[in-house]
Short mmCIF file of N, CA and C in Angstrom, two decimals:
data_model
loop_
_atom_site.label_atom_id
_atom_site.label_comp_id
_atom_site.label_asym_id
_atom_site.label_seq_id
_atom_site.Cartn_x
_atom_site.Cartn_y
_atom_site.Cartn_z
N MET A 294 78.85 27.74 29.83
CA MET A 294 79.78 27.06 28.52
C MET A 294 81.21 26.88 29.11
N GLU A 295 81.38 25.65 29.75
CA GLU A 295 83.16 25.95 30.01
C GLU A 295 83.84 25.89 29.06
N VAL A 296 84.56 26.42 28.48
CA VAL A 296 85.59 26.43 27.74
C VAL A 296 86.86 25.60 27.59
N PRO A 297 87.07 24.31 26.97
CA PRO A 297 88.26 24.02 26.68
C PRO A 297 89.86 24.71 26.71
N LYS A 298 90.47 25.15 28.04
CA LYS A 298 91.94 24.99 28.11
C LYS A 298 92.79 25.43 27.32
N ALA A 299 93.01 24.36 26.50
CA ALA A 299 93.92 23.67 25.50
C ALA A 299 93.60 24.15 24.41
N ILE A 300 92.28 23.99 24.05
CA ILE A 300 91.74 24.81 22.40
C ILE A 300 91.86 26.98 22.76
N VAL A 301 91.48 27.26 23.92
CA VAL A 301 92.32 28.40 23.83
C VAL A 301 93.23 28.92 23.80
N GLN A 302 94.11 27.85 24.19
CA GLN A 302 95.74 28.16 24.43
C GLN A 302 96.09 27.81 23.23
N GLU A 303 95.60 26.64 21.84
CA GLU A 303 95.88 26.42 20.75
C GLU A 303 95.33 27.95 20.00
N ALA A 304 94.73 28.47 19.68
CA ALA A 304 94.16 30.02 19.08
C ALA A 304 94.18 30.69 19.62
N VAL A 305 95.23 30.99 21.12
CA VAL A 305 96.18 32.11 21.58
C VAL A 305 97.27 32.39 20.67
N ALA A 306 98.18 31.00 20.32
CA ALA A 306 99.37 31.00 19.92
C ALA A 306 99.18 30.81 18.90
N ALA A 307 98.59 30.72 17.81
CA ALA A 307 97.86 30.48 16.28
C ALA A 307 97.47 32.28 16.03
N LEU A 308 97.33 33.06 16.90
CA LEU A 308 97.18 34.27 17.00
C LEU A 308 98.62 35.09 17.26
N LYS A 309 98.87 34.70 18.16
CA LYS A 309 100.38 35.54 18.67
C LYS A 309 101.49 35.74 17.28
N LYS A 310 101.14 34.20 17.19
CA LYS A 310 102.15 33.92 15.61
C LYS A 310 101.83 35.07 14.69
N GLY A 311 100.54 35.37 14.60
CA GLY A 311 100.21 36.47 13.27
C GLY A 311 99.50 35.55 12.22
N GLN A 312 98.62 34.05 12.75
CA GLN A 312 97.89 33.68 11.98
C GLN A 312 96.71 33.58 11.86
N THR A 313 96.01 33.28 11.31
CA THR A 313 94.29 33.46 11.23
C THR A 313 93.76 32.26 12.06
N ILE A 314 92.91 32.07 12.84
CA ILE A 314 91.25 31.23 13.50
C ILE A 314 90.31 31.57 12.45
N LEU A 315 89.25 30.45 12.64
CA LEU A 315 87.72 30.11 12.17
C LEU A 315 87.68 29.79 13.81
N TYR A 316 86.70 30.43 14.41
CA TYR A 316 86.45 29.97 15.78
C TYR A 316 84.72 30.63 15.23
N PRO A 317 83.96 29.86 16.96
CA PRO A 317 82.41 30.05 16.56
C PRO A 317 82.26 31.61 17.44
N THR A 318 81.65 32.33 17.01
CA THR A 318 81.07 33.63 18.06
C THR A 318 80.45 33.74 18.92
N ASP A 319 80.12 34.96 19.56
CA ASP A 319 78.56 35.14 20.07
C ASP A 319 77.85 35.18 19.22
N THR A 320 77.85 35.16 17.42
CA THR A 320 76.63 35.35 16.88
C THR A 320 76.64 34.28 15.74
N ILE A 321 77.70 34.08 14.57
CA ILE A 321 78.21 33.65 13.84
C ILE A 321 79.79 32.79 14.17
N TYR A 322 79.74 31.75 13.00
CA TYR A 322 81.53 31.65 12.72
C TYR A 322 82.04 32.54 12.74
N GLY A 323 83.29 32.98 13.09
CA GLY A 323 83.76 33.81 12.42
C GLY A 323 85.44 33.33 11.98
N ILE A 324 86.09 34.62 11.60
CA ILE A 324 87.20 34.45 10.82
C ILE A 324 88.13 35.59 11.80
N GLY A 325 89.24 35.18 12.19
CA GLY A 325 89.75 36.67 12.95
C GLY A 325 91.24 36.21 13.38
N CYS A 326 92.28 37.30 13.38
CA CYS A 326 93.13 37.26 14.15
C CYS A 326 93.22 38.47 14.68
N ASP A 327 94.65 38.78 15.51
CA ASP A 327 94.88 39.49 16.21
C ASP A 327 94.95 41.20 15.67
N ALA A 328 93.92 41.88 16.45
CA ALA A 328 93.27 43.26 15.63
C ALA A 328 94.46 44.37 15.82
N THR A 329 96.18 43.86 16.14
CA THR A 329 97.04 45.15 15.82
C THR A 329 98.20 44.77 14.66
N ASN A 330 97.76 43.51 14.16
CA ASN A 330 98.36 42.81 13.94
C ASN A 330 98.21 43.25 12.14
N TYR A 331 99.17 44.20 11.42
CA TYR A 331 98.33 44.57 10.00
C TYR A 331 98.50 43.13 9.41
N GLU A 332 99.65 42.77 8.96
CA GLU A 332 99.43 41.85 8.16
C GLU A 332 98.46 39.93 8.39
N ALA A 333 98.42 40.38 9.74
CA ALA A 333 97.33 39.19 10.05
C ALA A 333 96.08 39.83 9.49
N VAL A 334 95.99 41.38 9.05
CA VAL A 334 94.94 41.30 8.71
C VAL A 334 94.86 41.60 7.10
N GLU A 335 95.75 41.31 6.79
CA GLU A 335 95.85 41.45 5.32
C GLU A 335 95.30 40.32 5.25
N LYS A 336 95.81 38.96 5.90
CA LYS A 336 95.62 37.73 5.23
C LYS A 336 94.28 37.13 5.49
N ILE A 337 93.39 38.27 6.27
CA ILE A 337 91.61 37.75 6.38
C ILE A 337 90.78 38.55 4.96
N TYR A 338 91.42 40.03 4.50
CA TYR A 338 91.35 40.60 3.43
C TYR A 338 91.33 39.23 2.05
N GLU A 339 92.73 38.90 1.40
CA GLU A 339 92.81 37.78 0.94
C GLU A 339 91.70 36.32 0.95
N ILE A 340 91.78 36.17 2.44
CA ILE A 340 91.32 34.59 2.70
C ILE A 340 89.54 34.83 2.17
N LYS A 341 88.73 36.16 2.94
CA LYS A 341 87.57 36.55 1.83
C LYS A 341 87.99 37.02 0.63
N GLU A 342 88.81 37.10 0.30
CA GLU A 342 88.67 37.81 -0.88
C GLU A 342 87.81 39.38 -0.90
N ARG A 343 87.93 39.82 0.08
CA ARG A 343 87.47 41.35 0.03
C ARG A 343 87.67 42.31 -0.09
N ASP A 344 86.85 42.95 -0.69
CA ASP A 344 87.60 44.19 -0.94
C ASP A 344 88.45 45.61 0.76
N PRO A 345 89.46 45.80 0.27
CA PRO A 345 89.59 46.25 1.94
C PRO A 345 89.37 47.93 2.28
N SER A 346 88.30 48.64 0.86
CA SER A 346 87.52 49.53 1.28
C SER A 346 87.02 49.07 2.36
N LYS A 347 86.08 48.06 2.34
CA LYS A 347 85.11 47.20 3.43
C LYS A 347 85.75 47.16 4.45
N SER A 348 85.63 47.42 5.39
CA SER A 348 85.97 47.33 6.97
C SER A 348 85.57 46.75 7.51
N LEU A 349 86.33 45.82 8.94
CA LEU A 349 85.90 44.61 9.86
C LEU A 349 85.56 45.48 11.03
N LEU A 350 85.27 44.07 11.85
CA LEU A 350 84.69 44.68 12.85
C LEU A 350 85.67 43.41 14.32
N ILE A 351 85.85 44.44 15.29
CA ILE A 351 86.55 43.64 16.14
C ILE A 351 85.70 43.81 17.48
N LEU A 352 86.18 42.55 18.27
CA LEU A 352 85.92 41.90 19.35
C LEU A 352 87.08 42.60 20.52
N VAL A 353 86.39 43.27 21.48
CA VAL A 353 86.71 43.06 23.23
C VAL A 353 85.98 42.53 23.62
N ASP A 354 86.97 42.28 25.42
CA ASP A 354 86.08 41.88 26.32
C ASP A 354 85.53 42.08 27.20
N SER A 355 85.68 43.56 27.36
CA SER A 355 85.12 44.35 28.00
C SER A 355 85.53 45.66 27.92
N PHE A 356 84.55 46.60 28.86
CA PHE A 356 84.04 47.90 28.37
C PHE A 356 85.05 48.93 29.08
N PRO A 357 86.87 48.51 30.34
CA PRO A 357 87.71 48.92 29.69
C PRO A 357 88.73 48.75 28.62
N MET A 358 88.46 48.02 27.93
CA MET A 358 89.47 47.20 26.80
C MET A 358 88.87 47.81 26.04
N LEU A 359 87.66 48.28 25.68
CA LEU A 359 86.57 48.83 24.73
C LEU A 359 87.20 50.77 24.93
N ASP A 360 88.09 50.79 26.35
CA ASP A 360 88.39 52.39 26.11
C ASP A 360 89.74 52.44 25.89
N GLN A 361 90.44 51.31 25.91
CA GLN A 361 91.67 51.61 25.14
C GLN A 361 91.76 51.93 23.68
N TYR A 362 90.87 51.47 23.23
CA TYR A 362 91.19 51.27 21.32
C TYR A 362 90.30 52.57 21.15
N ILE A 363 89.32 53.51 21.24
CA ILE A 363 88.47 54.37 21.36
C ILE A 363 89.05 55.67 21.81
N GLU A 364 89.33 56.78 20.89
CA GLU A 364 89.70 58.36 21.36
C GLU A 364 88.77 58.43 22.69
N GLU A 365 87.49 58.63 21.83
CA GLU A 365 86.41 59.13 23.24
C GLU A 365 85.25 58.38 22.39
N VAL A 366 84.81 56.95 23.63
CA VAL A 366 83.78 56.94 23.49
C VAL A 366 82.53 57.53 24.14
N PRO A 367 81.18 57.66 23.17
CA PRO A 367 80.31 58.73 23.45
C PRO A 367 79.70 58.02 24.33
N GLU A 368 79.38 59.35 25.39
CA GLU A 368 78.42 58.34 26.82
C GLU A 368 76.84 58.26 26.04
N MET A 369 76.64 58.25 24.92
CA MET A 369 75.27 57.53 24.52
C MET A 369 75.55 56.15 24.26
N ALA A 370 76.96 56.08 23.88
CA ALA A 370 77.49 54.73 23.38
C ALA A 370 77.04 53.69 25.01
N TRP A 371 77.71 54.31 25.77
CA TRP A 371 78.04 53.54 27.31
C TRP A 371 76.32 53.49 27.59
N GLU A 372 75.70 54.85 27.32
CA GLU A 372 74.26 53.73 28.05
C GLU A 372 74.30 52.78 27.11
N VAL A 373 74.03 53.16 26.31
CA VAL A 373 73.16 51.92 25.06
C VAL A 373 74.00 50.55 25.52
N LEU A 374 75.19 50.70 25.79
CA LEU A 374 75.47 48.91 25.82
C LEU A 374 75.64 48.55 27.47
N LYS A 375 75.53 49.44 28.36
CA LYS A 375 74.72 49.63 29.56
C LYS A 375 73.25 48.26 30.02
N VAL A 376 72.40 49.16 28.92
CA VAL A 376 71.06 48.23 28.98
C VAL A 376 70.66 47.34 27.57
N ASN A 377 72.03 46.83 26.72
CA ASN A 377 71.87 46.28 25.60
C ASN A 377 72.33 44.85 26.40
N LYS A 378 71.50 44.01 25.47
CA LYS A 378 71.51 42.24 25.94
C LYS A 378 72.07 41.35 24.79
N ASP A 379 71.44 41.95 23.57
CA ASP A 379 72.24 41.44 22.56
C ASP A 379 73.21 41.05 22.20
N PRO A 380 73.98 40.99 20.48
CA PRO A 380 74.98 41.27 20.88
C PRO A 380 75.00 42.35 19.70
N LEU A 381 75.65 43.27 19.95
CA LEU A 381 75.71 44.90 19.17
C LEU A 381 76.75 45.11 18.75
N THR A 382 77.26 45.67 17.72
CA THR A 382 78.33 45.96 17.29
C THR A 382 78.53 47.44 17.10
N ILE A 383 79.16 48.27 17.36
CA ILE A 383 78.79 49.35 17.27
C ILE A 383 79.93 50.16 16.56
N ILE A 384 79.53 51.14 15.64
CA ILE A 384 80.34 51.76 15.04
C ILE A 384 81.27 52.97 15.80
N TYR A 385 82.26 53.32 15.66
CA TYR A 385 82.98 53.85 16.66
C TYR A 385 83.69 55.36 16.02
N ASP A 386 83.83 56.99 16.10
CA ASP A 386 85.03 57.61 15.35
C ASP A 386 86.22 57.67 16.20
N ARG A 387 87.19 57.57 15.63
CA ARG A 387 88.79 58.06 16.01
C ARG A 387 89.14 56.44 16.49
N PRO A 388 89.12 55.87 15.97
CA PRO A 388 89.83 54.19 16.86
C PRO A 388 91.51 54.78 17.01
N LYS A 389 92.10 54.05 18.22
CA LYS A 389 93.75 53.68 18.00
C LYS A 389 94.21 52.71 18.46
N SER A 390 95.88 52.90 18.47
CA SER A 390 96.39 50.96 18.42
C SER A 390 95.94 49.62 17.38
N VAL A 391 95.27 50.26 16.88
CA VAL A 391 95.22 48.94 15.55
C VAL A 391 95.72 49.03 14.87
N ALA A 392 96.09 48.00 13.80
CA ALA A 392 95.85 47.93 12.80
C ALA A 392 95.29 48.53 11.94
N GLU A 393 96.17 49.55 11.12
CA GLU A 393 96.00 50.44 10.31
C GLU A 393 94.65 50.60 9.40
N ASN A 394 94.76 48.73 8.59
CA ASN A 394 94.11 48.60 7.61
C ASN A 394 92.44 48.07 8.69
N LEU A 395 92.73 48.30 9.27
CA LEU A 395 91.10 48.04 9.90
C LEU A 395 90.61 48.95 10.44
N ILE A 396 91.02 50.13 10.51
CA ILE A 396 90.04 51.81 10.30
C ILE A 396 89.70 52.35 8.95
N ALA A 397 88.34 52.06 8.62
CA ALA A 397 87.68 52.69 7.63
C ALA A 397 88.07 54.15 7.22
N SER A 398 87.27 54.57 5.94
CA SER A 398 88.72 55.23 5.35
C SER A 398 87.73 57.20 6.04
N ASP A 399 86.56 56.41 6.94
CA ASP A 399 85.82 58.29 7.54
C ASP A 399 86.37 58.31 8.91
N ASN A 400 87.78 57.23 8.73
CA ASN A 400 88.20 57.17 10.54
C ASN A 400 87.42 56.54 11.76
N SER A 401 86.80 55.56 11.51
CA SER A 401 85.51 55.02 12.51
C SER A 401 86.14 53.09 12.53
N LEU A 402 85.03 52.70 13.41
CA LEU A 402 86.10 50.95 13.59
C LEU A 402 84.83 50.65 14.45
N ALA A 403 84.20 50.10 13.80
CA ALA A 403 83.49 48.83 14.50
C ALA A 403 83.52 47.79 15.29
N ILE A 404 83.69 48.06 17.19
CA ILE A 404 83.25 47.48 18.36
C ILE A 404 82.21 46.45 18.54
N ARG A 405 82.34 45.36 18.62
CA ARG A 405 81.17 44.71 19.69
C ARG A 405 82.22 44.22 21.44
N VAL A 406 81.61 44.51 21.93
CA VAL A 406 81.50 44.00 23.45
C VAL A 406 81.23 42.72 23.58
N THR A 407 81.95 41.64 23.43
CA THR A 407 81.28 40.35 23.20
C THR A 407 80.67 39.55 25.65
N ASN A 408 80.45 38.91 25.17
CA ASN A 408 79.73 37.97 26.10
C ASN A 408 80.09 36.88 26.21
N ASP A 409 80.32 35.97 24.61
CA ASP A 409 81.24 35.00 24.45
C ASP A 409 82.06 34.32 25.44
N PRO A 410 81.71 33.35 26.53
CA PRO A 410 82.92 32.57 27.32
C PRO A 410 84.21 32.76 26.14
N LEU A 411 83.99 31.66 25.02
CA LEU A 411 84.95 31.41 24.46
C LEU A 411 85.97 32.50 23.21
N CYS A 412 84.60 33.34 23.15
CA CYS A 412 86.28 34.76 22.83
C CYS A 412 86.56 35.20 24.09
N ARG A 413 85.89 35.57 24.69
CA ARG A 413 86.54 36.68 25.90
C ARG A 413 87.68 35.58 26.16
N ALA A 414 87.30 34.34 26.79
CA ALA A 414 88.61 33.36 26.62
C ALA A 414 89.68 34.15 25.77
N ILE A 415 89.66 33.91 25.05
CA ILE A 415 91.22 33.96 23.41
C ILE A 415 91.31 35.32 23.52
N ILE A 416 90.31 36.54 23.50
CA ILE A 416 90.96 37.64 23.92
C ILE A 416 91.67 38.50 25.26
N ARG A 417 91.17 37.69 26.20
CA ARG A 417 92.06 37.20 27.42
C ARG A 417 93.14 36.64 27.72
N GLY A 418 93.66 35.65 26.47
CA GLY A 418 94.65 35.06 26.39
C GLY A 418 95.54 35.97 25.49
N LEU A 419 95.23 36.29 24.81
CA LEU A 419 96.42 37.20 23.79
C LEU A 419 96.09 38.64 23.98
N ARG A 420 95.34 38.83 25.29
CA ARG A 420 95.25 40.64 25.61
C ARG A 420 95.54 42.02 24.84
N LYS A 421 94.51 41.25 23.72
CA LYS A 421 94.43 41.95 22.47
C LYS A 421 92.98 42.11 21.98
N PRO A 422 92.59 43.14 20.75
CA PRO A 422 91.40 42.30 20.47
C PRO A 422 91.24 41.76 19.32
N ILE A 423 90.63 40.95 18.98
CA ILE A 423 90.44 40.19 18.26
C ILE A 423 89.67 40.65 16.39
N VAL A 424 90.14 40.28 15.20
CA VAL A 424 89.30 40.57 14.33
C VAL A 424 87.73 39.69 14.20
N SER A 425 87.13 39.70 13.94
CA SER A 425 85.51 39.39 13.57
C SER A 425 84.58 39.27 12.80
N THR A 426 84.93 38.33 11.62
CA THR A 426 84.29 38.90 9.95
C THR A 426 83.90 37.42 9.77
N SER A 427 82.39 37.69 9.23
CA SER A 427 81.57 36.36 8.85
C SER A 427 82.95 34.99 7.85
N ALA A 428 82.47 33.98 7.93
CA ALA A 428 83.27 32.89 7.78
C ALA A 428 83.00 32.21 6.58
N ASN A 429 83.34 33.45 5.74
CA ASN A 429 82.80 33.73 4.17
C ASN A 429 83.85 33.86 3.02
N ILE A 430 83.70 33.74 1.91
CA ILE A 430 84.06 34.31 1.10
C ILE A 430 83.25 35.15 0.78
N SER A 431 83.35 36.48 0.59
CA SER A 431 82.47 37.80 0.41
C SER A 431 81.87 37.50 -0.56
N GLY A 432 80.36 38.17 -0.38
CA GLY A 432 79.49 37.75 -1.10
C GLY A 432 78.47 36.49 -1.54
N GLN A 433 79.08 35.60 -0.53
CA GLN A 433 78.47 34.28 0.00
C GLN A 433 77.68 34.48 0.82
N PRO A 434 76.56 33.52 1.23
CA PRO A 434 76.12 33.46 2.75
C PRO A 434 76.92 32.97 3.90
N SER A 435 76.35 34.23 4.84
CA SER A 435 77.07 33.71 6.19
C SER A 435 76.62 32.73 7.13
N PRO A 436 77.86 31.85 7.40
CA PRO A 436 77.93 29.88 7.49
C PRO A 436 76.91 30.28 9.24
N VAL A 437 75.64 28.99 8.98
CA VAL A 437 75.47 28.99 10.27
C VAL A 437 75.39 27.57 10.96
N HIS A 438 75.89 26.77 10.29
CA HIS A 438 75.94 25.66 10.90
C HIS A 438 77.88 25.21 10.49
N PHE A 439 78.90 24.74 11.26
CA PHE A 439 80.21 24.90 10.53
C PHE A 439 80.32 23.81 9.10
N GLU A 440 79.42 23.06 8.70
CA GLU A 440 79.38 22.59 8.09
C GLU A 440 78.96 22.89 6.59
N ASP A 441 78.21 24.29 6.70
CA ASP A 441 78.37 25.64 5.92
C ASP A 441 79.32 25.36 5.26
N ILE A 442 80.47 25.91 6.20
CA ILE A 442 81.77 26.81 5.97
C ILE A 442 82.09 26.38 4.68
N SER A 443 82.45 26.71 3.62
CA SER A 443 83.11 25.87 2.23
C SER A 443 84.81 25.07 2.44
N GLU A 444 84.80 24.11 1.81
CA GLU A 444 86.09 23.47 2.57
C GLU A 444 87.11 24.42 1.91
N GLU A 445 87.23 25.53 0.79
CA GLU A 445 87.97 26.21 0.47
C GLU A 445 88.14 27.04 1.19
N LEU A 446 87.44 27.74 2.02
CA LEU A 446 87.74 28.91 3.34
C LEU A 446 88.50 28.38 4.58
N LYS A 447 87.77 26.58 4.88
CA LYS A 447 88.51 26.35 5.60
C LYS A 447 90.22 26.53 5.31
N GLU A 448 90.21 25.75 4.20
CA GLU A 448 91.57 25.45 4.14
C GLU A 448 92.54 26.26 3.68
N ARG A 449 92.09 27.82 3.23
CA ARG A 449 92.94 29.40 3.63
C ARG A 449 93.63 29.61 4.90
N ILE A 450 92.35 28.96 6.30
CA ILE A 450 92.67 29.19 7.55
C ILE A 450 93.80 28.21 8.41
N ASP A 451 94.55 29.82 8.80
CA ASP A 451 95.65 28.75 9.70
C ASP A 451 95.36 27.58 10.92
N HIS A 452 93.96 28.06 11.42
CA HIS A 452 93.86 27.78 12.95
C HIS A 452 92.36 27.19 12.68
N ILE A 453 91.54 26.48 13.24
CA ILE A 453 90.06 26.44 12.93
C ILE A 453 90.22 25.83 14.79
N VAL A 454 89.53 26.35 15.31
CA VAL A 454 88.17 26.12 16.70
C VAL A 454 87.69 25.31 16.37
N ASP A 455 87.25 24.35 16.61
CA ASP A 455 86.29 22.84 16.17
C ASP A 455 85.39 22.86 17.32
N LEU A 456 84.84 24.31 17.68
CA LEU A 456 83.36 23.91 18.46
C LEU A 456 82.29 24.86 18.42
N PRO A 457 80.85 24.04 18.54
CA PRO A 457 79.69 24.60 18.06
C PRO A 457 79.39 25.99 18.07
N LEU A 458 78.34 26.87 17.73
CA LEU A 458 77.92 27.95 18.60
C LEU A 458 77.19 27.88 19.42
N PRO A 459 77.52 28.23 20.44
CA PRO A 459 76.45 28.39 21.55
C PRO A 459 75.14 29.37 21.49
N ALA A 460 75.58 29.78 20.24
CA ALA A 460 73.80 30.36 20.55
C ALA A 460 73.05 29.41 19.60
N LYS A 461 71.57 29.57 20.13
CA LYS A 461 70.58 28.75 19.17
C LYS A 461 69.62 29.65 17.85
N ASN A 462 69.94 30.75 17.75
CA ASN A 462 69.35 31.69 17.09
C ASN A 462 70.73 32.44 16.79
N VAL A 463 70.87 31.72 15.65
CA VAL A 463 72.12 32.61 15.02
C VAL A 463 71.99 33.32 14.17
N LYS A 464 72.54 34.29 13.93
CA LYS A 464 72.42 35.74 13.27
C LYS A 464 73.46 36.64 13.14
N PRO A 465 73.65 37.55 12.41
CA PRO A 465 74.27 38.88 12.57
C PRO A 465 74.35 39.64 13.64
N SER A 466 75.09 40.15 14.65
CA SER A 466 74.91 41.59 15.31
C SER A 466 74.23 42.14 15.10
N ALA A 467 73.04 42.93 15.94
CA ALA A 467 72.74 44.04 15.18
C ALA A 467 74.38 45.34 15.05
N ILE A 468 73.75 46.52 14.02
CA ILE A 468 75.30 47.37 13.87
C ILE A 468 74.18 48.81 14.29
N MET A 469 74.65 49.76 15.03
CA MET A 469 74.79 50.99 15.00
C MET A 469 75.93 51.65 14.54
N LYS A 470 76.12 52.93 14.15
CA LYS A 470 77.02 53.80 14.31
C LYS A 470 76.80 54.74 15.26
N ILE A 471 77.64 55.39 16.57
CA ILE A 471 77.43 56.09 17.36
C ILE A 471 78.19 56.89 17.02
N SER A 472 78.09 58.46 16.70
CA SER A 472 79.56 59.85 16.52
C SER A 472 79.53 60.21 17.76
N ASN A 473 80.40 61.20 17.66
CA ASN A 473 80.92 61.59 18.93
C ASN A 473 80.04 63.08 18.61
N ASN A 474 79.65 63.76 17.69
CA ASN A 474 78.82 64.65 17.68
C ASN A 474 77.33 64.18 18.30
N GLY A 475 77.10 63.36 18.59
CA GLY A 475 75.98 62.55 18.86
C GLY A 475 74.75 62.37 17.79
N VAL A 476 75.45 62.03 16.94
CA VAL A 476 74.77 61.43 15.51
C VAL A 476 74.59 59.47 15.79
N ILE A 477 73.25 59.61 15.97
CA ILE A 477 73.17 57.53 15.52
C ILE A 477 72.36 57.02 14.77
N LYS A 478 72.80 55.85 14.28
CA LYS A 478 72.40 55.72 12.94
C LYS A 478 72.51 54.24 13.24
N VAL A 479 71.20 53.44 13.04
CA VAL A 479 71.01 51.89 12.73
C VAL A 479 71.21 51.88 11.64
N ILE A 480 72.41 50.46 10.59
CA ILE A 480 73.43 49.99 10.02
C ILE A 480 72.22 49.12 9.80
N ARG A 481 72.56 48.11 10.30
CA ARG A 481 71.79 46.44 10.80
C ARG A 481 71.18 46.21 11.73
N LYS A 482 69.57 46.04 11.93
CA LYS A 482 68.56 45.67 13.28
C LYS A 482 69.00 43.89 13.07
#
């Protein structure tokens, strides 16, 4: 998919101002912001009416970027990432250099290395990871189509990236926790 430069530039400009965006991801429609901006992350919790004790995930564009935001990526995580083909979110111990309100109470953070051209272009333009959480009010179903996103939610977002989802089989990513002590736990298949 060829990503329109103007659309990427508009999204990056919004993120640099601390704004929120609604955008298609490699899985479902997401709400995002600069993952290093505490106030922007707060806005996302407010938009979603989400309990702040429930953490959010972030997207990075590459393995080197992943390494910048985790103290020590477990060797097992590298092995899983090398062979995995589908969108996979991994919960890591000891995140660093992100907004404090993204870090879970157990000092962990969920991160997905995205292969989606739009998401990668936005992340590269911002030069920072972005938050990615489903485009719904907490407790409501995750939207599969743009028209499934409530108008109430759209009105709360600062900038909407109006592009279709790239995938035909739209579903949230698999989630696993890979701890530094070697424990692996599948959270969502």
